[in-house]
Tab-separated table of C-alpha atoms in Angstrom:
chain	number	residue	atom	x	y	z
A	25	UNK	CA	30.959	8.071	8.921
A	26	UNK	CA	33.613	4.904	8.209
A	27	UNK	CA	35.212	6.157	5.956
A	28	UNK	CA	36.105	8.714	8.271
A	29	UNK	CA	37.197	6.748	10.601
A	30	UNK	CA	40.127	4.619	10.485
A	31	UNK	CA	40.894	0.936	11.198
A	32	UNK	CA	40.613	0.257	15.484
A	33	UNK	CA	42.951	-2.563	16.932
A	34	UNK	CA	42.391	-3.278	20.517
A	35	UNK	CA	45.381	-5.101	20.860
A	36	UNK	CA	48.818	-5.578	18.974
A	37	UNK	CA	52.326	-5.798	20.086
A	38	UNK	CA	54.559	-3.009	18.920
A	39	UNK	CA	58.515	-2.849	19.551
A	40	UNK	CA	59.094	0.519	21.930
A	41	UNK	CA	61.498	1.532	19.280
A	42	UNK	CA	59.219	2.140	16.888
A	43	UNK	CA	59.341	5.520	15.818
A	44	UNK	CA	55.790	7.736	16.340
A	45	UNK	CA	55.880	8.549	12.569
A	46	UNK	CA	55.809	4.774	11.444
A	47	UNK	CA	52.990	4.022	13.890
A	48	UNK	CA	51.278	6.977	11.983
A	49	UNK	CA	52.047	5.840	8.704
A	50	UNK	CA	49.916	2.730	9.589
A	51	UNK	CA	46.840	4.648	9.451
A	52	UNK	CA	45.243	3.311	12.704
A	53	UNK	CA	43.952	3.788	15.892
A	54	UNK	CA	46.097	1.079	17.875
A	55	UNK	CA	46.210	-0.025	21.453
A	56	UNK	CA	49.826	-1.292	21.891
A	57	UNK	CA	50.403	-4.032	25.049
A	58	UNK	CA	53.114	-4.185	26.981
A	59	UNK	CA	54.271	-7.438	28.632
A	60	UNK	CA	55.912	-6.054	31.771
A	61	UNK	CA	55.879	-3.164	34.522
A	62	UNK	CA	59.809	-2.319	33.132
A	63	UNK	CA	58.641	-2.581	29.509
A	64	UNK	CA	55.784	-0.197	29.715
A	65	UNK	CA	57.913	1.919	31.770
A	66	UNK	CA	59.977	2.238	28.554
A	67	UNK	CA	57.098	3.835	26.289
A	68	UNK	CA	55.717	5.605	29.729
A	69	UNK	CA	56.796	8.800	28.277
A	70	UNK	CA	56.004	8.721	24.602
A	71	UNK	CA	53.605	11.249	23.554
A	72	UNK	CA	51.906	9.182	20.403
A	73	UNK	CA	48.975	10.769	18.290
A	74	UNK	CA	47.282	7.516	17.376
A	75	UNK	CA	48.505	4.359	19.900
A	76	UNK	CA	47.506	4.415	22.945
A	77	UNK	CA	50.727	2.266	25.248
A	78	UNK	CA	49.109	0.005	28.253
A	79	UNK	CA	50.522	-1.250	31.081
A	80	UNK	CA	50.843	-4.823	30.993
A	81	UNK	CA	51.759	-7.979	32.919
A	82	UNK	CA	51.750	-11.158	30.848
A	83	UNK	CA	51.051	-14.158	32.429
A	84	UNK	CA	53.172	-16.275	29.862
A	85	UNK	CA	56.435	-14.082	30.947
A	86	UNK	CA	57.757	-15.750	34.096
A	87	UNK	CA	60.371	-12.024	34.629
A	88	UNK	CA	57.102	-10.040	34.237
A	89	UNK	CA	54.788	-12.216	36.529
A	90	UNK	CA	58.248	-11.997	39.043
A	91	UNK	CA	58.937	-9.077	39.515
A	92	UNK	CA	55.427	-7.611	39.453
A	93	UNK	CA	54.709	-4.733	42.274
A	94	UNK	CA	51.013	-3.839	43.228
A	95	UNK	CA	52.137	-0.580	44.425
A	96	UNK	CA	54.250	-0.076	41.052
A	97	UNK	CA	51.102	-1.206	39.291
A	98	UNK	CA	48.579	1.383	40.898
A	99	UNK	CA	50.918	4.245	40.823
A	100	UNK	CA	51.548	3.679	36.471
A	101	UNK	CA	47.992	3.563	36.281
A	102	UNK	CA	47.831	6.771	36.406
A	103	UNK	CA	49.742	7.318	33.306
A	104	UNK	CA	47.268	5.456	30.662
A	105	UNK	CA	44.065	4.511	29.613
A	106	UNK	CA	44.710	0.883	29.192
A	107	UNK	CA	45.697	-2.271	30.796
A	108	UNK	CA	47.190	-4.655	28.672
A	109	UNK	CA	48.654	-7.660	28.793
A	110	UNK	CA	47.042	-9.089	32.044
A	111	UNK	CA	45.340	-12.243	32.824
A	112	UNK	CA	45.975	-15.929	33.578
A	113	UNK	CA	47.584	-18.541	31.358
A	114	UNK	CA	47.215	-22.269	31.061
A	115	UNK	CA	49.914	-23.429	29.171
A	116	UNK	CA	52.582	-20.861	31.056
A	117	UNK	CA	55.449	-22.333	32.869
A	118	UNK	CA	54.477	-19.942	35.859
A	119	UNK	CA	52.356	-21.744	38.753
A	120	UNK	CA	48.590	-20.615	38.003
A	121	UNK	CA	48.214	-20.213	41.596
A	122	UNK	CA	51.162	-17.337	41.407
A	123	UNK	CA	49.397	-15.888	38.094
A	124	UNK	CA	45.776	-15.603	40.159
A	125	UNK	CA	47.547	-14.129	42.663
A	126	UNK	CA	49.150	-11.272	40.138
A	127	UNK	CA	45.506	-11.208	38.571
A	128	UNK	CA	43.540	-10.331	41.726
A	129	UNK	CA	45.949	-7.922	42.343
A	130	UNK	CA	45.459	-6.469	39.128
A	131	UNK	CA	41.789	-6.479	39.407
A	132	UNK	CA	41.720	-4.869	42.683
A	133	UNK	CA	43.910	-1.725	41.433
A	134	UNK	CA	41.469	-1.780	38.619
A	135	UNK	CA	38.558	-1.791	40.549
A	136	UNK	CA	39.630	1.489	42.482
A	137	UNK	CA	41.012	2.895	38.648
A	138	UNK	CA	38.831	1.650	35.868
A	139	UNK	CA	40.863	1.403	32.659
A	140	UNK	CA	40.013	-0.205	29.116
A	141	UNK	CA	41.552	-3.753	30.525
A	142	UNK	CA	42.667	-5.971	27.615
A	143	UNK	CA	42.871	-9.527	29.218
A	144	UNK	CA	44.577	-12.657	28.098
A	145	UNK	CA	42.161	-15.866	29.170
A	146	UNK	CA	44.506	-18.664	26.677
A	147	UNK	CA	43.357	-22.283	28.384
A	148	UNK	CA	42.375	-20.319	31.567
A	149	UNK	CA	38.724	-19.031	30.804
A	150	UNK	CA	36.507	-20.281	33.212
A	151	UNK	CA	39.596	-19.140	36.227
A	152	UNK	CA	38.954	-15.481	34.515
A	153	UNK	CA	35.472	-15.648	34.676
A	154	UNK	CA	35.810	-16.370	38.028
A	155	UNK	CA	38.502	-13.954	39.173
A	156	UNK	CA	36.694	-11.169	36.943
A	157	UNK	CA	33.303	-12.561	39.268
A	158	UNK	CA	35.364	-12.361	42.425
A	159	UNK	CA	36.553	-8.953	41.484
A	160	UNK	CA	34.522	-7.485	38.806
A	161	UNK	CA	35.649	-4.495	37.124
A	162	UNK	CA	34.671	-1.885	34.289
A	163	UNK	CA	36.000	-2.142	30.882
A	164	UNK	CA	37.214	-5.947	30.840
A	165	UNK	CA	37.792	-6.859	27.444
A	166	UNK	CA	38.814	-10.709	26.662
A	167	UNK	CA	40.900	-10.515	23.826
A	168	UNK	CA	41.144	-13.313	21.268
A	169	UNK	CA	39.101	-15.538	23.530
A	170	UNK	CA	38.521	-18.879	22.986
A	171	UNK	CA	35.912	-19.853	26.044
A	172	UNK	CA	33.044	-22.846	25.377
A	173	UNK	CA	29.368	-21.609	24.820
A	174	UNK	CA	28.762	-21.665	28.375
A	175	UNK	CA	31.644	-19.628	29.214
A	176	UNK	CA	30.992	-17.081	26.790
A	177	UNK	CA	27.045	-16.620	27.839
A	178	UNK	CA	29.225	-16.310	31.385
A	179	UNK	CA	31.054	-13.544	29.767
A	180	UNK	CA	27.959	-11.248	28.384
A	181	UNK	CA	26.174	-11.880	31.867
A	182	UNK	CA	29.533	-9.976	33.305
A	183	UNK	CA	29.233	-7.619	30.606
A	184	UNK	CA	32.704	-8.376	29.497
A	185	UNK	CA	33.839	-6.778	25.818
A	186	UNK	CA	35.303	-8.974	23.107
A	187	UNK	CA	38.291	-8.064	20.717
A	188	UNK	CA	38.440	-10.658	17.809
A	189	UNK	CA	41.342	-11.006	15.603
A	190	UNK	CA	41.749	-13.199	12.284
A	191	UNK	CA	42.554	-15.869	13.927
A	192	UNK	CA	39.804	-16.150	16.522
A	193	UNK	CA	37.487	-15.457	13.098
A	194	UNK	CA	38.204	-19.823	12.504
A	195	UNK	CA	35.190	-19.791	14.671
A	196	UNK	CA	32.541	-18.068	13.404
A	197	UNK	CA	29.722	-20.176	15.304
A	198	UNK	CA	31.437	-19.039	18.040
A	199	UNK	CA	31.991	-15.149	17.268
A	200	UNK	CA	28.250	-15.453	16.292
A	201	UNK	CA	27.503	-15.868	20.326
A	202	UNK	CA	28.939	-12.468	20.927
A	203	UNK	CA	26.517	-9.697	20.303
A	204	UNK	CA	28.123	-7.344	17.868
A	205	UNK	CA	27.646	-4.228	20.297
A	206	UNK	CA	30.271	-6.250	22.395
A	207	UNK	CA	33.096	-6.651	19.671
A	208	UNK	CA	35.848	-4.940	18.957
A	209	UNK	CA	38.918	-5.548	16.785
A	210	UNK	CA	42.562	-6.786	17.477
A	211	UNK	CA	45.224	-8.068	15.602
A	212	UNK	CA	47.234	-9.423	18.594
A	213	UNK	CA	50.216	-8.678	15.798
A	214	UNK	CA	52.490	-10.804	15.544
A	215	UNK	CA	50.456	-13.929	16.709
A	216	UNK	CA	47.164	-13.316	15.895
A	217	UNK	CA	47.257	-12.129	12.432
A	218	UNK	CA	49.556	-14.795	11.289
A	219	UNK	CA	46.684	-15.579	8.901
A	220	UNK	CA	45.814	-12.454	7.790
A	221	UNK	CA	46.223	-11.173	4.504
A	222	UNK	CA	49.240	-8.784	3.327
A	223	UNK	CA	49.647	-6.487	5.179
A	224	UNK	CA	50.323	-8.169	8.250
A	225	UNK	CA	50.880	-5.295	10.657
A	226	UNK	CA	49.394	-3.649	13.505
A	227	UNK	CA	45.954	-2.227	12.485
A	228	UNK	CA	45.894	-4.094	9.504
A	229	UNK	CA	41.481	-5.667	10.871
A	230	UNK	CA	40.328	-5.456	7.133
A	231	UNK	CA	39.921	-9.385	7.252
A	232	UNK	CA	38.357	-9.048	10.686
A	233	UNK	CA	35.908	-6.560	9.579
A	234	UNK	CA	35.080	-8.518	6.629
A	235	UNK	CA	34.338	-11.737	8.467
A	236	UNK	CA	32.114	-9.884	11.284
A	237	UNK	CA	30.420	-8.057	8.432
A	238	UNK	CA	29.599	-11.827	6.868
A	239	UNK	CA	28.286	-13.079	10.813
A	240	UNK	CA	26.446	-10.359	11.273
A	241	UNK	CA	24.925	-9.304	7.586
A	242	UNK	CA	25.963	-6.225	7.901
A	243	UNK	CA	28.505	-3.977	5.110
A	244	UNK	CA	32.090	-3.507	6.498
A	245	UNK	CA	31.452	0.013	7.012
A	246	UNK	CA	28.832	-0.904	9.578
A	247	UNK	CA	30.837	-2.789	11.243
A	248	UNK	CA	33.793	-0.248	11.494
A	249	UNK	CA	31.080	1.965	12.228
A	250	UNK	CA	29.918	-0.281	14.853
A	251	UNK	CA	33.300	-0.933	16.343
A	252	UNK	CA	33.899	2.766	17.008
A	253	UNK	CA	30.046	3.186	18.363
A	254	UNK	CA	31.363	0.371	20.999
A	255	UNK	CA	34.611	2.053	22.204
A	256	UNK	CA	32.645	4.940	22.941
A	257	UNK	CA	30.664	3.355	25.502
A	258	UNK	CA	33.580	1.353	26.327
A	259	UNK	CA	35.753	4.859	27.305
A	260	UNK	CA	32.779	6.527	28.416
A	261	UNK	CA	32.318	2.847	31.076
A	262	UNK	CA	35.653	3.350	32.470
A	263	UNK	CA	36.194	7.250	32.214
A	264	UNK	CA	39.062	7.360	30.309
A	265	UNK	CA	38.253	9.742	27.399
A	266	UNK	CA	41.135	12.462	29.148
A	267	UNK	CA	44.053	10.121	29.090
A	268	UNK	CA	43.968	9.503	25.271
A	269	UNK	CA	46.095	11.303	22.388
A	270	UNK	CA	44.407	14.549	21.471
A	271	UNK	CA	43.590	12.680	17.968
A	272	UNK	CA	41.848	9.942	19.276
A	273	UNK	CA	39.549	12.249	21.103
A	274	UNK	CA	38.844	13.899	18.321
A	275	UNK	CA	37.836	10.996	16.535
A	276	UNK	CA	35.761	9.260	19.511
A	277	UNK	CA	33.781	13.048	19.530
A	278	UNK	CA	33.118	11.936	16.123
A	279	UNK	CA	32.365	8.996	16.343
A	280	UNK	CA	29.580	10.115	19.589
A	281	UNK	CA	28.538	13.231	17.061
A	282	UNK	CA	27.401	10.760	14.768
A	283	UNK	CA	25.411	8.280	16.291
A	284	UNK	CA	27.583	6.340	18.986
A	285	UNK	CA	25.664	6.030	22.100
A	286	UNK	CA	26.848	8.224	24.933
């Protein structure tokens, strides 16, 4: 089956410029984040075969975390599968206590909508854990998260997901905590994969595969295999297979077809 299936990244960052065709011509499934409300309403309207756009609020931009609207939020919801870039940030020049306050918010529209939620936890983890505990929600994926033990046994009890990208692969000890039926993987292009091999692009997880496949003692097509068997469950958890390109469908039918839980 992986063969058949291309590379999945959970999360890069993708100018709204970029034309549909060379999105295509990377040969990937890819979940693109947004930053802002205004810069997802930019790609609102694109009709992409293989990259799914999220909405996004990123707790590192002080314009985004501004001028966020729950209202605004709830109502673009409606327009995409995924959520992405939200979360809280511990090295961002805005207040935490105004970034919880944009989180909850968050949480609580996704609470009512689930949506594949892509969630940035960078020197905030244990204040996600506890907003996600607060508020829990379907389909919360921490994305190149770099939690303590603890935190990340807190994190499987919550049934959070995990994306890994090459960078968060310095920490294999740490990866190793995760079952693999919880992974799936990211590039967080152009930050994450600053390590990666050439390349470096959105959808470009061959290093990421290869590392898991080393933690885990498994062949990389077991792992890509693995990774698609998980965002089955993951858009069958939050009930968003009817939102997603025609193509992706397809391929997540396939992906069930052969051996992906339901």
């Amino acid at each position: 089956m992986a063969p058949q299936l291309p590379p999945l990244d959970l999360h890069a960052h993708i100018n709204p410029k970029t034309r549909s065709a060379d999105l295509e011509r990377l040969g990937a499934v890819v979940f693109a984040a947004t930053r802002s409300l205004d810069e997802y309403e930019s790609v609102r309207a694109r009709r992409d075969q293989v990259t799914i756009w999220g909405v996004g609020c990123h707790p590192g931009v002080a314009q985004a975390q501004q001028d966020f609207d729950a209202t605004r939020f709830s109502s673009l919801l409606a327009s995409t599968a995924f959520v992405s870039e939200i979360g809280l940030d511990g090295r961002s020049k805005v207040p935490i206590a105004d970034q919880e306050q944009v989180f909850a918010s968050v949480l609580s529209a996704l609470q009512r909508t689930p949506r594949v939620a892509s969630i940035h936890s960078s020197g905030a983890s244990g204040r996600v854990l506890g907003a996600l505990e607060r508020t829990p929600i379907k389909g919360a994926v921490l994305h190149w998260w770099r939690g303590n033990e603890a935190e990340t046994l807190r994190a499987i009890e919550l049934d959070c997901w995990f994306s890994i990208n090459a960078a968060g692969m310095k920490y294999p000890a740490d990866v190793s905590l995760i079952p693999l039926e919880r992974i799936l993987t990211e590039t967080d292009h152009p930050s994450g994969d600053r390590t990666s091999t050439l390349p470096r692009q959105p959808g470009s997880v061959d290093d990421v595969e290869q590392a898991l496949a080393r933690i885990y003692s498994l062949d990389v097509q077991a792992v890509r295999r693995q990774v698609w068997a998980n965002l089955v469950r993951l858009v069958g958890e939050t009930n968003v297979d009817g939102l997603l390109p025609a193509a992706v469908r397809r391929m997540i039918a396939f992906a069930r077809a052969n051996g992906a839980p339901r």
